[in-house]
């Protein structure tokens, strides 16, 4: 009993700290429903749909393999596309000019996740390389088109820089099929 | 029934966890806020030039970068009068290489990237030279070379935000020159100036509350406070027609305007044009002037060193701008430091560039307080300043980011107060327990 009062006070401090400080920061999702947030997308880009592929970990057969709506340009209600039963699933997502990204989630989904989207695959082969950089560089100072990665209506240094910093190879589909052209 | 852990052990474990959470979050917050966007003032050097027709003029494209910026590329659109100037070439300066430069209908579009040996980004700060643009003068007249603000960009990366790319340019300053057969004569500054008495009241509620220059030999900073948030452009020059322009891209109540590449011992006239967010209304101030100092001073003098604070009443942060001069009025080369001597505040950043030192002073206290600042050269005090922090005033001091991310974490004063109070209670209790402990 000697330390009972002190323990209670410190527990209250820790609880209050978590409640008032950490939770507002963690609650970045606009709703309480867990969502998939697409980050690193330029402000002028508002994707209405994204290609989503869901497969159980260690099972290449896709459970979901289709275009799904993007809410408020940045979020996907991932819960709608995951099985209700508990398990681990690989979630792949791809925009027409982005590398395919993947993340492993556990169901039931209890928290939101954020996945960076790497734009710049203007040749649409799931690889951002010198060919993409050349295509964008050749279109420099022109208006719009596929080379306008940032979506601001003109091909500028921002588009070239986006390609350069996002160079790499996207995730392969679990069934080893090609991603194909996603529109 | 015997408990697995004694009350004392539980108390110590909880104390330890709480202390780790408190201090860890403070450290984390500091680390987070250090990774911030960096402001850059883009300018052309020299700001004024004089040439005969059929001669060459080379203008350097430079920027004053107010912190360590991670730069991934740059793009400049330079507009010039085709009847007076003919574009010759662009030349880059390491670490940059030119990706493409095109001149068409009086506009040079120029894109630069870090050279391959530096990778995709370079970290730069202070005065940075991107390269130079060469023109040939073809006819007599007054020629201005200016940046097209909407298309010019210093593309930098702030990995703490999404999207990480942002345009670091917050103000631009152009260059103007006289092309005349009487080389030099026509370019001399006009010493007499017809002062404009007009203050156009079209921007009815807006007022310029402060308009104060702090000057060195080659640079100046203009401290401007407005009654309401607004944008600012400054027309300036050594002649009465104010041929040069600085455009500040941010909308704010307080502006720190950079004048760069100035000539020593020269009078510059300037006029502020304050405009509303939609740029439909504007307010012009009277033309004022300042004289740049001489170079080559030594020991900073208390009487001649000038210091100014912007804003004088701040919510969280304020800038202290200092131009140190010696007893002859020459710019002192002594390194200055700003030290808070009363009140609770910290100097979170301090930079000296072109004879002007700028310190950022921050307070996390949620109540009103006055802070006395001492400007020191070594142990010697060369100037004093005072500023007030009032967290209750409307915060219009923060710049508006051009690329706002979807998640913006701002310091939470209530949370900080809670942390401080919790920490005090915790350590008070620990102290009492230790004092009573046998």
Coordinates of C-alpha atoms in Angstrom, one line a residue:
Chain A
X1 CA 0.0 0.0 0.0
X2 CA 3.0 2.2 0.5
X3 CA 3.3 3.0 -3.2
X4 CA -0.3 2.5 -4.2
X5 CA -1.1 6.2 -4.5
X6 CA 2.0 6.9 -6.5
X7 CA 1.4 4.0 -8.8
X8 CA -2.1 5.1 -9.5
X9 CA -1.0 8.7 -10.2
X10 CA 1.7 7.6 -12.6
X11 CA -0.7 5.2 -14.3
X12 CA -3.1 8.1 -14.8
X13 CA -0.3 10.2 -16.2
X14 CA 0.7 7.5 -18.7
X15 CA -3.0 7.0 -19.7
X16 CA -3.6 10.7 -20.1
X17 CA -0.4 11.1 -22.1
X18 CA -1.5 8.4 -24.4
X19 CA -5.0 9.6 -24.7
X20 CA -4.3 13.3 -25.2
X21 CA -1.0 13.2 -27.1
X22 CA -0.4 10.0 -29.0
X23 CA -3.9 9.3 -30.1
X24 CA -4.6 12.6 -31.9
X25 CA -1.4 12.0 -33.9
X26 CA -2.2 8.4 -34.7
X27 CA -5.7 9.3 -35.8
X28 CA -4.6 10.5 -39.2
X29 CA -7.3 8.5 -40.9
X30 CA -10.4 10.6 -41.7
X31 CA -12.6 7.8 -40.4
X32 CA -12.4 5.2 -37.7
X33 CA -12.6 2.4 -40.3
X34 CA -9.1 1.1 -41.1
X35 CA -8.1 2.3 -44.6
X36 CA -5.2 2.0 -47.0
X37 CA -3.7 5.5 -47.5
X38 CA -1.7 6.2 -50.7
X39 CA 1.1 8.5 -49.9
X40 CA 3.7 10.3 -52.1
X41 CA 1.1 11.2 -54.7
X42 CA 1.5 14.8 -56.0
X43 CA -1.2 17.1 -54.8
X44 CA -2.6 17.7 -58.4
X45 CA -3.1 13.9 -58.9
X46 CA -6.4 12.5 -57.9
X47 CA -6.7 8.8 -58.9
X48 CA -10.3 7.7 -59.0
X49 CA -9.4 4.0 -59.1
X50 CA -6.4 1.8 -58.4
X51 CA -5.6 -1.8 -59.4
X52 CA -5.8 -3.9 -56.3
X53 CA -4.6 -7.5 -56.0
X54 CA -5.1 -9.5 -52.8
X55 CA -3.6 -13.0 -52.3
X56 CA -3.1 -15.1 -49.2
X57 CA 0.6 -15.3 -48.2
X58 CA 2.1 -18.4 -49.7
X59 CA -0.7 -18.8 -52.1
X60 CA -0.2 -17.2 -55.5
X61 CA -3.9 -17.4 -56.6
X62 CA -5.4 -13.9 -56.4
X63 CA -8.5 -13.5 -54.3
X64 CA -9.1 -10.0 -55.6
X65 CA -7.7 -8.8 -58.9
X66 CA -9.4 -5.7 -60.1
X67 CA -9.7 -2.0 -60.2
X68 CA -11.2 -0.5 -57.0
X69 CA -12.3 3.0 -56.2
X70 CA -10.1 5.5 -54.4
X71 CA -11.9 7.7 -51.9
X72 CA -11.0 11.4 -51.6
X73 CA -8.1 10.8 -54.0
X74 CA -6.0 9.0 -51.4
X75 CA -7.7 6.2 -49.5
X76 CA -9.0 2.7 -50.3
X77 CA -11.4 0.9 -48.0
X78 CA -9.2 -2.1 -47.8
X79 CA -11.4 -4.0 -45.4
X80 CA -14.0 -4.4 -48.2
X81 CA -11.5 -6.5 -50.2
X82 CA -10.1 -8.7 -47.5
X83 CA -11.5 -12.0 -46.3
X84 CA -13.3 -11.8 -42.9
X85 CA -11.4 -14.8 -41.6
X86 CA -8.1 -14.2 -39.8
X87 CA -5.0 -14.7 -41.8
X88 CA -2.1 -13.0 -43.5
X89 CA -2.6 -11.5 -47.0
X90 CA -0.3 -9.8 -49.5
X91 CA -1.9 -6.7 -50.9
X92 CA -0.6 -5.3 -54.2
X93 CA -1.6 -1.9 -55.7
X94 CA -0.7 -0.2 -58.9
X95 CA -1.7 3.0 -60.7
X96 CA -1.2 3.2 -64.5
X97 CA 2.2 5.0 -64.2
X98 CA 3.3 3.8 -60.9
X99 CA 5.4 0.8 -59.8
X100 CA 3.4 -1.9 -58.2
X101 CA 3.6 -1.7 -54.4
X102 CA 2.9 -4.4 -51.9
X103 CA 2.2 -4.8 -48.2
X104 CA 1.4 -7.7 -46.0
X105 CA -1.6 -7.3 -43.7
X106 CA -3.2 -9.4 -41.1
X107 CA -7.0 -9.9 -40.9
X108 CA -9.2 -8.8 -39.3
X109 CA -7.7 -5.4 -40.2
X110 CA -7.6 -3.2 -37.1
X111 CA -5.5 -0.2 -38.1
X112 CA -4.9 1.9 -41.1
X113 CA -1.8 1.5 -43.3
X114 CA 0.1 3.9 -45.5
X115 CA 1.8 2.8 -48.7
X116 CA 4.0 5.1 -50.8
X117 CA 3.1 5.1 -54.4
X118 CA 6.1 5.5 -56.7
X119 CA 5.1 7.4 -59.9
X120 CA 7.1 7.7 -63.0
X121 CA 6.6 4.5 -64.9
X122 CA 5.6 6.4 -68.1
X123 CA 6.5 3.4 -70.3
X124 CA 4.1 1.3 -68.2
X125 CA 6.4 -1.8 -67.8
X126 CA 6.5 -1.8 -64.0
X127 CA 10.1 -0.5 -64.1
X128 CA 11.3 3.1 -63.7
X129 CA 14.5 3.4 -65.6
X130 CA 16.5 5.4 -68.2
X131 CA 13.7 4.9 -70.7
X132 CA 11.2 6.6 -68.5
X133 CA 13.6 9.5 -67.8
X134 CA 14.3 9.9 -71.5
X135 CA 10.6 10.0 -72.4
X136 CA 10.0 12.7 -69.7
X137 CA 13.1 14.7 -70.6
X138 CA 12.2 14.7 -74.3
X139 CA 8.8 16.1 -73.3
X140 CA 10.2 18.9 -71.1
X141 CA 8.4 22.2 -71.4
X142 CA 5.5 20.6 -73.2
X143 CA 1.9 20.7 -72.0
X144 CA 0.2 17.7 -70.3
X145 CA 0.5 14.2 -71.6
X146 CA 1.8 11.0 -70.0
X147 CA 5.1 12.7 -69.1
X148 CA 3.2 15.1 -66.8
X149 CA 3.6 12.9 -63.8
X150 CA 2.8 15.5 -61.2
X151 CA -0.4 16.4 -62.9
X152 CA 0.1 20.1 -62.9
X153 CA -0.6 20.4 -66.6
X154 CA 3.0 20.9 -67.8
X155 CA 6.1 18.8 -68.1
X156 CA 8.7 20.4 -65.8
X157 CA 11.7 19.6 -63.7
X158 CA 9.4 18.2 -61.0
X159 CA 8.4 15.4 -63.4
X160 CA 12.1 14.7 -64.3
X161 CA 13.0 14.7 -60.6
X162 CA 10.1 12.3 -59.8
X163 CA 11.3 9.8 -62.3
X164 CA 14.9 10.1 -61.0
X165 CA 14.1 9.6 -57.3
X166 CA 11.6 6.8 -58.0
X167 CA 13.8 4.7 -60.2
X168 CA 13.5 1.0 -59.5
X169 CA 11.4 -2.2 -60.1
X170 CA 7.9 -2.7 -59.0
X171 CA 6.6 -5.7 -57.1
X172 CA 5.8 -8.8 -59.2
X173 CA 2.3 -10.3 -59.2
X174 CA 2.2 -13.4 -57.0
X175 CA 0.9 -15.5 -59.9
X176 CA 3.9 -14.4 -62.0
X177 CA 1.7 -13.0 -64.7
X178 CA 2.6 -9.7 -66.2
X179 CA 0.8 -6.6 -64.8
X180 CA -0.2 -5.6 -68.3
X181 CA -1.4 -2.1 -69.1
X182 CA -3.6 -0.8 -66.3
X183 CA -5.8 2.1 -67.3
Chain B
X1 CA -1.5 -14.3 -1.5
X2 CA 1.9 -12.9 -2.3
X3 CA 2.1 -10.5 -5.2
X4 CA 4.6 -11.2 -8.0
X5 CA 5.8 -7.6 -7.9
X6 CA 6.1 -5.3 -4.9
X7 CA 4.5 -1.9 -5.0
X8 CA 7.9 -0.3 -5.1
X9 CA 8.9 -2.3 -8.1
X10 CA 5.6 -1.4 -9.9
X11 CA 6.2 2.2 -9.0
X12 CA 9.8 2.2 -10.4
X13 CA 8.8 0.4 -13.6
X14 CA 5.9 2.8 -14.3
X15 CA 8.1 5.8 -13.5
X16 CA 10.8 4.5 -15.9
X17 CA 8.2 3.9 -18.7
X18 CA 6.7 7.3 -18.2
X19 CA 10.0 9.1 -18.2
X20 CA 11.0 7.2 -21.4
X21 CA 7.8 8.2 -23.0
X22 CA 8.1 11.9 -22.0
X23 CA 11.7 12.4 -23.0
X24 CA 11.5 10.1 -26.0
X25 CA 8.6 12.1 -27.5
X26 CA 10.3 15.4 -26.9
X27 CA 13.4 14.1 -28.7
X28 CA 11.3 12.7 -31.5
X29 CA 9.4 16.0 -31.8
X30 CA 12.7 17.9 -32.1
X31 CA 14.0 15.5 -34.7
X32 CA 10.8 15.7 -36.6
X33 CA 10.7 19.5 -36.7
X34 CA 14.3 19.7 -37.8
X35 CA 13.3 18.0 -41.0
X36 CA 11.5 21.0 -42.5
X37 CA 11.1 22.8 -45.7
X38 CA 13.8 25.3 -46.5
X39 CA 13.2 28.7 -48.0
X40 CA 15.3 30.1 -50.8
X41 CA 15.5 33.6 -52.3
X42 CA 16.3 33.4 -56.0
X43 CA 18.2 36.3 -57.6
X44 CA 20.2 37.4 -60.6
X45 CA 23.7 38.9 -60.1
X46 CA 24.6 41.6 -60.8
X47 CA 21.3 43.3 -60.1
X48 CA 22.3 46.2 -62.3
X49 CA 24.6 46.4 -65.3
X50 CA 25.6 48.8 -68.0
X51 CA 26.8 47.8 -71.5
X52 CA 27.3 49.2 -74.9
X53 CA 25.3 47.7 -77.8
X54 CA 26.9 44.6 -79.4
X55 CA 28.6 43.6 -76.2
X56 CA 28.1 40.6 -74.0
X57 CA 26.5 40.5 -70.6
X58 CA 26.7 37.5 -68.3
X59 CA 24.2 37.2 -65.5
X60 CA 24.6 34.6 -62.7
X61 CA 21.6 32.8 -61.3
X62 CA 21.9 32.5 -57.6
X63 CA 19.9 31.6 -54.5
X64 CA 20.2 32.4 -50.8
X65 CA 19.2 29.1 -49.2
X66 CA 18.1 29.6 -45.6
X67 CA 19.0 26.2 -44.3
X68 CA 20.3 22.8 -45.5
X69 CA 18.1 22.0 -48.5
X70 CA 18.1 18.7 -50.3
X71 CA 17.9 19.8 -53.9
X72 CA 16.9 17.4 -56.6
X73 CA 16.7 19.9 -59.5
X74 CA 15.9 23.4 -60.6
X75 CA 14.1 25.1 -63.4
X76 CA 14.3 28.7 -64.4
X77 CA 12.2 30.7 -66.8
X78 CA 14.0 33.9 -67.6
X79 CA 12.1 36.6 -69.5
X80 CA 14.0 39.3 -71.4
X81 CA 13.3 42.0 -73.9
X82 CA 14.1 40.6 -77.4
X83 CA 14.5 44.0 -78.9
X84 CA 17.4 44.7 -76.5
X85 CA 19.0 41.4 -75.7
X86 CA 19.8 38.3 -77.7
X87 CA 20.2 35.0 -75.8
X88 CA 23.7 33.4 -76.2
X89 CA 24.1 30.5 -73.8
X90 CA 23.7 29.0 -70.4
X91 CA 26.6 27.7 -68.3
X92 CA 26.1 25.6 -65.2
X93 CA 28.2 25.7 -62.0
X94 CA 29.0 22.5 -60.1
X95 CA 27.3 20.6 -58.6
X96 CA 24.7 21.2 -61.3
X97 CA 24.6 20.2 -64.9
X98 CA 22.3 21.5 -67.6
X99 CA 19.5 19.2 -68.7
X100 CA 18.1 21.5 -71.3
X101 CA 18.0 25.2 -72.1
X102 CA 15.7 26.6 -74.8
X103 CA 15.2 30.3 -75.8
X104 CA 12.0 31.2 -77.5
X105 CA 10.1 34.5 -77.8
X106 CA 12.0 36.3 -75.1
X107 CA 12.0 33.5 -72.6
X108 CA 14.9 31.2 -71.6
X109 CA 13.6 27.9 -70.2
X110 CA 16.5 26.2 -68.3
X111 CA 16.4 23.0 -66.4
X112 CA 19.3 21.9 -64.2
X113 CA 20.0 18.6 -62.3
X114 CA 22.7 17.6 -59.9
X115 CA 25.7 16.1 -61.8
X116 CA 25.8 12.3 -62.0
X117 CA 28.7 12.1 -59.6
X118 CA 26.5 13.7 -56.9
X119 CA 23.6 11.3 -57.4
X120 CA 20.0 12.4 -57.6
X121 CA 20.2 15.1 -54.9
X122 CA 22.6 17.5 -53.4
X123 CA 22.4 19.1 -50.0
X124 CA 23.2 22.8 -50.2
X125 CA 22.9 25.9 -48.0
X126 CA 23.9 29.6 -48.0
X127 CA 24.6 31.4 -51.3
X128 CA 24.4 28.9 -54.1
X129 CA 25.3 29.7 -57.8
X130 CA 23.4 27.5 -60.2
X131 CA 25.1 28.9 -63.3
X132 CA 25.0 31.9 -65.7
X133 CA 23.1 33.1 -68.6
X134 CA 24.9 35.1 -71.3
X135 CA 23.2 37.6 -73.6
X136 CA 24.3 39.9 -76.3
X137 CA 23.2 43.5 -76.2
X138 CA 21.6 44.5 -79.6
X139 CA 20.1 48.0 -79.0
X140 CA 20.0 50.9 -76.6
X141 CA 17.5 51.0 -73.8
X142 CA 16.8 49.7 -70.4
X143 CA 16.8 45.9 -70.3
X144 CA 15.3 43.8 -67.5
X145 CA 15.9 40.1 -67.1
X146 CA 13.3 38.6 -64.7
X147 CA 12.2 35.2 -63.5
X148 CA 8.8 34.0 -64.4
X149 CA 7.7 33.0 -60.9
X150 CA 5.0 30.6 -61.9
X151 CA 7.3 28.3 -63.8
X152 CA 10.6 28.7 -61.8
X153 CA 11.4 26.1 -59.2
X154 CA 14.1 24.9 -57.0
X155 CA 12.8 21.4 -56.5
X156 CA 13.8 20.1 -53.1
X157 CA 12.9 17.1 -51.0
X158 CA 11.5 17.1 -47.5
X159 CA 11.1 13.4 -46.6
X160 CA 9.0 14.1 -43.6
X161 CA 6.1 15.2 -45.7
X162 CA 4.0 13.6 -48.4
X163 CA 4.5 14.4 -51.2
X164 CA 8.2 15.0 -50.4
X165 CA 8.9 17.3 -53.3
X166 CA 8.4 21.1 -52.8
X167 CA 9.4 24.3 -54.5
X168 CA 11.9 26.0 -52.2
X169 CA 11.7 29.4 -53.8
X170 CA 9.9 32.0 -51.6
X171 CA 11.1 35.1 -53.4
X172 CA 12.7 36.1 -56.7
X173 CA 14.7 39.2 -57.6
X174 CA 15.5 40.2 -61.2
X175 CA 18.2 42.2 -62.9
X176 CA 18.1 45.4 -64.9
X177 CA 20.7 47.2 -67.0
X178 CA 21.2 50.2 -69.2
X179 CA 22.4 49.6 -72.8
X180 CA 23.9 52.8 -74.1
X181 CA 26.7 53.9 -76.4
X182 CA 27.8 56.2 -73.5
X183 CA 28.7 53.2 -71.4
X184 CA 28.6 53.9 -67.7
X185 CA 27.2 57.4 -67.9
X186 CA 23.6 56.5 -68.4
X187 CA 23.8 53.8 -65.8
X188 CA 24.7 56.1 -63.0
X189 CA 22.1 56.2 -60.2
X190 CA 19.8 59.1 -60.3
X191 CA 20.5 60.9 -57.0
X192 CA 17.3 62.8 -56.9
X193 CA 14.1 60.9 -56.7
X194 CA 10.6 62.2 -57.0
X195 CA 9.0 60.7 -54.0
X196 CA 5.7 59.1 -54.5
X197 CA 3.2 60.4 -52.0
X198 CA 0.4 58.1 -53.1
X199 CA -0.7 55.3 -50.9
X200 CA -3.4 53.8 -53.0
X201 CA -6.3 52.9 -50.7
X202 CA -7.8 50.2 -52.9
X203 CA -6.8 47.4 -50.5
X204 CA -9.0 49.2 -47.9
X205 CA -8.5 47.3 -44.7
X206 CA -4.8 46.4 -45.3
X207 CA -2.0 48.4 -43.8
X208 CA 1.7 48.3 -43.7
X209 CA 2.5 48.4 -40.0
X210 CA 6.3 48.1 -40.4
X211 CA 8.7 48.6 -43.2
X212 CA 12.3 48.5 -41.8
X213 CA 15.5 47.6 -43.7
X214 CA 18.5 46.0 -42.1
X215 CA 21.5 46.6 -44.4
X216 CA 25.0 45.2 -45.0
X217 CA 27.4 46.0 -47.9
X218 CA 26.0 43.6 -50.5
X219 CA 22.6 42.6 -49.1
X220 CA 19.6 43.9 -47.2
X221 CA 16.6 42.4 -45.4
X222 CA 13.4 44.3 -45.3
X223 CA 11.2 43.5 -42.3
X224 CA 7.6 44.0 -43.2
X225 CA 4.5 43.6 -41.0
X226 CA 1.0 43.8 -42.4
X227 CA -2.2 44.3 -40.6
X228 CA -3.6 41.3 -42.4
X229 CA -2.2 38.4 -44.4
X230 CA -1.0 39.4 -47.8
X231 CA 1.5 38.9 -50.5
X232 CA 4.3 41.4 -51.3
X233 CA 6.3 42.5 -54.2
X234 CA 9.0 45.1 -53.9
X235 CA 10.1 47.4 -56.7
X236 CA 13.5 48.8 -56.2
X237 CA 16.6 50.2 -57.8
X238 CA 19.2 52.9 -57.8
X239 CA 17.1 55.0 -60.0
X240 CA 13.7 56.6 -59.6
X241 CA 11.9 54.3 -62.0
X242 CA 12.6 51.3 -59.7
X243 CA 13.4 48.9 -62.5
X244 CA 14.0 45.8 -60.3
X245 CA 11.4 43.6 -58.7
X246 CA 11.4 41.1 -55.8
X247 CA 8.4 38.8 -55.7
X248 CA 7.7 37.0 -52.4
X249 CA 5.6 34.0 -53.2
X250 CA 4.2 33.5 -49.7
X251 CA 1.1 35.0 -48.2
X252 CA 1.8 36.0 -44.7
X253 CA 1.3 38.8 -42.2
X254 CA 5.1 39.2 -41.7
X255 CA 7.6 39.1 -44.5
X256 CA 11.4 39.1 -44.4
X257 CA 12.3 40.2 -47.9
X258 CA 15.8 39.5 -49.2
X259 CA 17.7 42.0 -51.3
X260 CA 20.7 40.3 -52.8
X261 CA 23.8 41.2 -55.0
X262 CA 23.7 44.9 -54.0
X263 CA 26.6 47.3 -54.5
X264 CA 28.3 48.7 -51.4
X265 CA 27.9 52.4 -50.5
X266 CA 24.9 52.8 -52.8
X267 CA 21.5 54.2 -52.2
X268 CA 18.6 52.0 -53.2
X269 CA 15.1 53.2 -53.4
X270 CA 12.2 50.8 -52.9
X271 CA 8.4 50.6 -52.9
X272 CA 6.2 47.9 -51.5
X273 CA 3.2 46.6 -53.3
X274 CA 1.0 44.6 -51.0
X275 CA -1.6 42.4 -52.7
X276 CA -4.5 40.3 -51.5
X277 CA -4.6 36.5 -51.9
X278 CA -6.5 36.7 -55.2
X279 CA -4.1 39.5 -56.4
X280 CA -7.1 41.6 -57.3
X281 CA -6.4 44.4 -54.9
X282 CA -3.1 46.0 -54.0
X283 CA -1.6 48.7 -51.9
X284 CA 1.4 50.7 -52.9
X285 CA 3.6 52.4 -50.2
X286 CA 5.6 55.5 -50.4
X287 CA 9.0 55.1 -51.9
X288 CA 11.7 54.8 -49.2
X289 CA 15.4 54.2 -49.5
X290 CA 18.4 52.7 -47.7
X291 CA 22.2 53.0 -48.2
X292 CA 24.3 49.9 -48.3
X293 CA 27.4 49.9 -45.9
X294 CA 31.0 49.8 -46.8
X295 CA 32.8 46.4 -46.7
X296 CA 35.9 45.5 -44.7
X297 CA 35.0 46.4 -41.1
X298 CA 36.4 44.6 -38.2
X299 CA 35.3 44.9 -34.5
X300 CA 31.5 45.2 -34.2
X301 CA 30.5 48.4 -32.6
X302 CA 27.6 48.7 -30.1
X303 CA 26.2 51.9 -31.4
X304 CA 26.4 51.1 -35.2
X305 CA 25.3 47.5 -35.1
X306 CA 21.6 47.3 -36.0
X307 CA 19.2 44.6 -34.8
X308 CA 15.5 44.1 -35.5
X309 CA 13.0 41.4 -34.5
X310 CA 10.2 40.1 -36.7
X311 CA 7.5 39.9 -35.5
X312 CA 8.0 41.9 -32.4
X313 CA 5.0 40.0 -30.8
X314 CA 5.1 36.4 -31.9
X315 CA 3.1 33.3 -31.2
X316 CA 5.8 30.7 -31.4
X317 CA 8.8 31.8 -33.4
X318 CA 10.5 35.2 -34.3
X319 CA 13.4 36.1 -36.5
X320 CA 16.2 38.3 -35.1
X321 CA 18.0 40.1 -37.9
X322 CA 21.4 41.7 -37.2
X323 CA 23.8 43.7 -39.3
X324 CA 27.1 44.3 -37.4
X325 CA 29.2 47.3 -38.2
X326 CA 32.4 48.6 -36.9
X327 CA 33.0 52.1 -35.5
X328 CA 33.5 53.4 -39.1
X329 CA 30.2 52.0 -40.2
X330 CA 31.8 49.3 -42.2
X331 CA 30.4 45.8 -42.2
X332 CA 32.0 43.8 -39.4
X333 CA 33.2 40.3 -40.1
X334 CA 32.8 39.1 -36.5
X335 CA 30.7 36.1 -35.9
X336 CA 27.7 36.9 -33.8
X337 CA 25.5 34.7 -31.6
X338 CA 22.1 35.5 -30.2
X339 CA 21.6 34.5 -26.5
X340 CA 18.3 34.7 -24.6
X341 CA 19.1 36.3 -21.3
X342 CA 15.7 36.4 -19.7
X343 CA 12.5 34.5 -20.4
X344 CA 12.0 31.0 -21.7
X345 CA 13.1 30.8 -25.3
X346 CA 15.7 29.0 -27.4
X347 CA 17.6 30.0 -30.5
X348 CA 16.7 27.1 -32.8
X349 CA 18.7 28.3 -35.9
X350 CA 21.2 30.9 -36.7
X351 CA 22.7 31.7 -40.1
X352 CA 25.0 34.5 -41.3
X353 CA 25.1 35.4 -45.0
X354 CA 26.4 38.4 -46.8
X355 CA 27.0 40.4 -43.6
X356 CA 23.6 39.8 -42.1
X357 CA 22.9 37.3 -39.3
X358 CA 19.4 35.8 -38.9
X359 CA 18.5 33.9 -35.8
X360 CA 15.2 32.1 -35.2
X361 CA 14.0 32.3 -31.6
X362 CA 11.3 29.9 -30.4
X363 CA 9.2 29.6 -27.3
X364 CA 7.1 26.7 -26.2
X365 CA 5.6 28.4 -23.2
X366 CA 1.8 28.7 -23.5
X367 CA 1.6 32.0 -21.5
X368 CA 2.7 35.5 -22.4
X369 CA 6.3 36.3 -21.8
X370 CA 8.9 38.9 -22.7
X371 CA 12.3 37.7 -23.8
X372 CA 15.5 39.8 -23.7
X373 CA 18.1 38.8 -26.2
X374 CA 21.8 39.6 -26.2
X375 CA 23.7 39.7 -29.4
X376 CA 27.3 38.7 -28.7
X377 CA 30.6 38.6 -30.5
X378 CA 32.4 36.1 -28.4
X379 CA 31.8 37.2 -24.8
X380 CA 31.3 40.8 -25.8
X381 CA 27.7 42.1 -26.1
X382 CA 27.2 44.2 -29.2
X383 CA 23.5 44.7 -29.3
X384 CA 20.3 43.9 -27.4
X385 CA 16.8 43.1 -28.5
X386 CA 13.5 42.4 -26.9
X387 CA 10.5 40.4 -28.1
X388 CA 7.2 39.2 -26.8
X389 CA 5.6 35.8 -27.1
X390 CA 1.9 35.9 -27.0
X391 CA 0.4 32.5 -27.9
X392 CA -3.1 33.9 -27.9
X393 CA -2.7 36.1 -30.9
X394 CA -4.0 34.9 -34.2
X395 CA -1.1 33.0 -35.9
X396 CA -0.6 34.5 -39.3
X397 CA 3.1 34.2 -39.1
X398 CA 3.5 30.7 -40.5
X399 CA 4.2 30.6 -44.2
X400 CA 1.7 28.8 -46.4
X401 CA 3.3 25.8 -48.0
X402 CA 2.9 25.5 -51.7
X403 CA 2.7 21.7 -51.4
X404 CA 0.8 21.0 -48.3
X405 CA 0.8 17.3 -47.3
X406 CA -2.3 15.5 -46.2
X407 CA -1.0 15.1 -42.7
X408 CA 0.4 18.1 -40.9
X409 CA 1.7 17.7 -37.4
X410 CA 2.0 20.9 -35.5
X411 CA 3.4 21.4 -32.0
X412 CA 0.5 21.0 -29.6
X413 CA 0.8 23.5 -26.8
X414 CA -1.7 21.8 -24.6
X415 CA 0.1 18.5 -25.0
X416 CA 3.4 20.2 -24.1
X417 CA 1.9 21.8 -21.0
X418 CA 0.5 18.4 -20.0
X419 CA 3.9 16.8 -20.5
X420 CA 5.7 19.4 -18.4
X421 CA 3.1 19.2 -15.6
X422 CA 3.2 15.4 -15.7
X423 CA 7.0 15.5 -15.6
X424 CA 7.0 17.9 -12.6
X425 CA 4.5 15.7 -10.7
X426 CA 6.4 12.6 -11.4
X427 CA 9.8 13.9 -10.3
X428 CA 8.3 15.6 -7.3
X429 CA 6.9 12.3 -6.2
X430 CA 10.1 10.5 -6.9
X431 CA 11.9 13.1 -4.8
X432 CA 9.5 12.7 -1.9
X433 CA 9.7 8.9 -2.1
X434 CA 13.5 9.0 -2.1
X435 CA 13.5 11.5 0.8
X436 CA 11.3 9.2 2.9
X437 CA 13.1 6.1 1.8
X438 CA 15.1 4.2 4.4

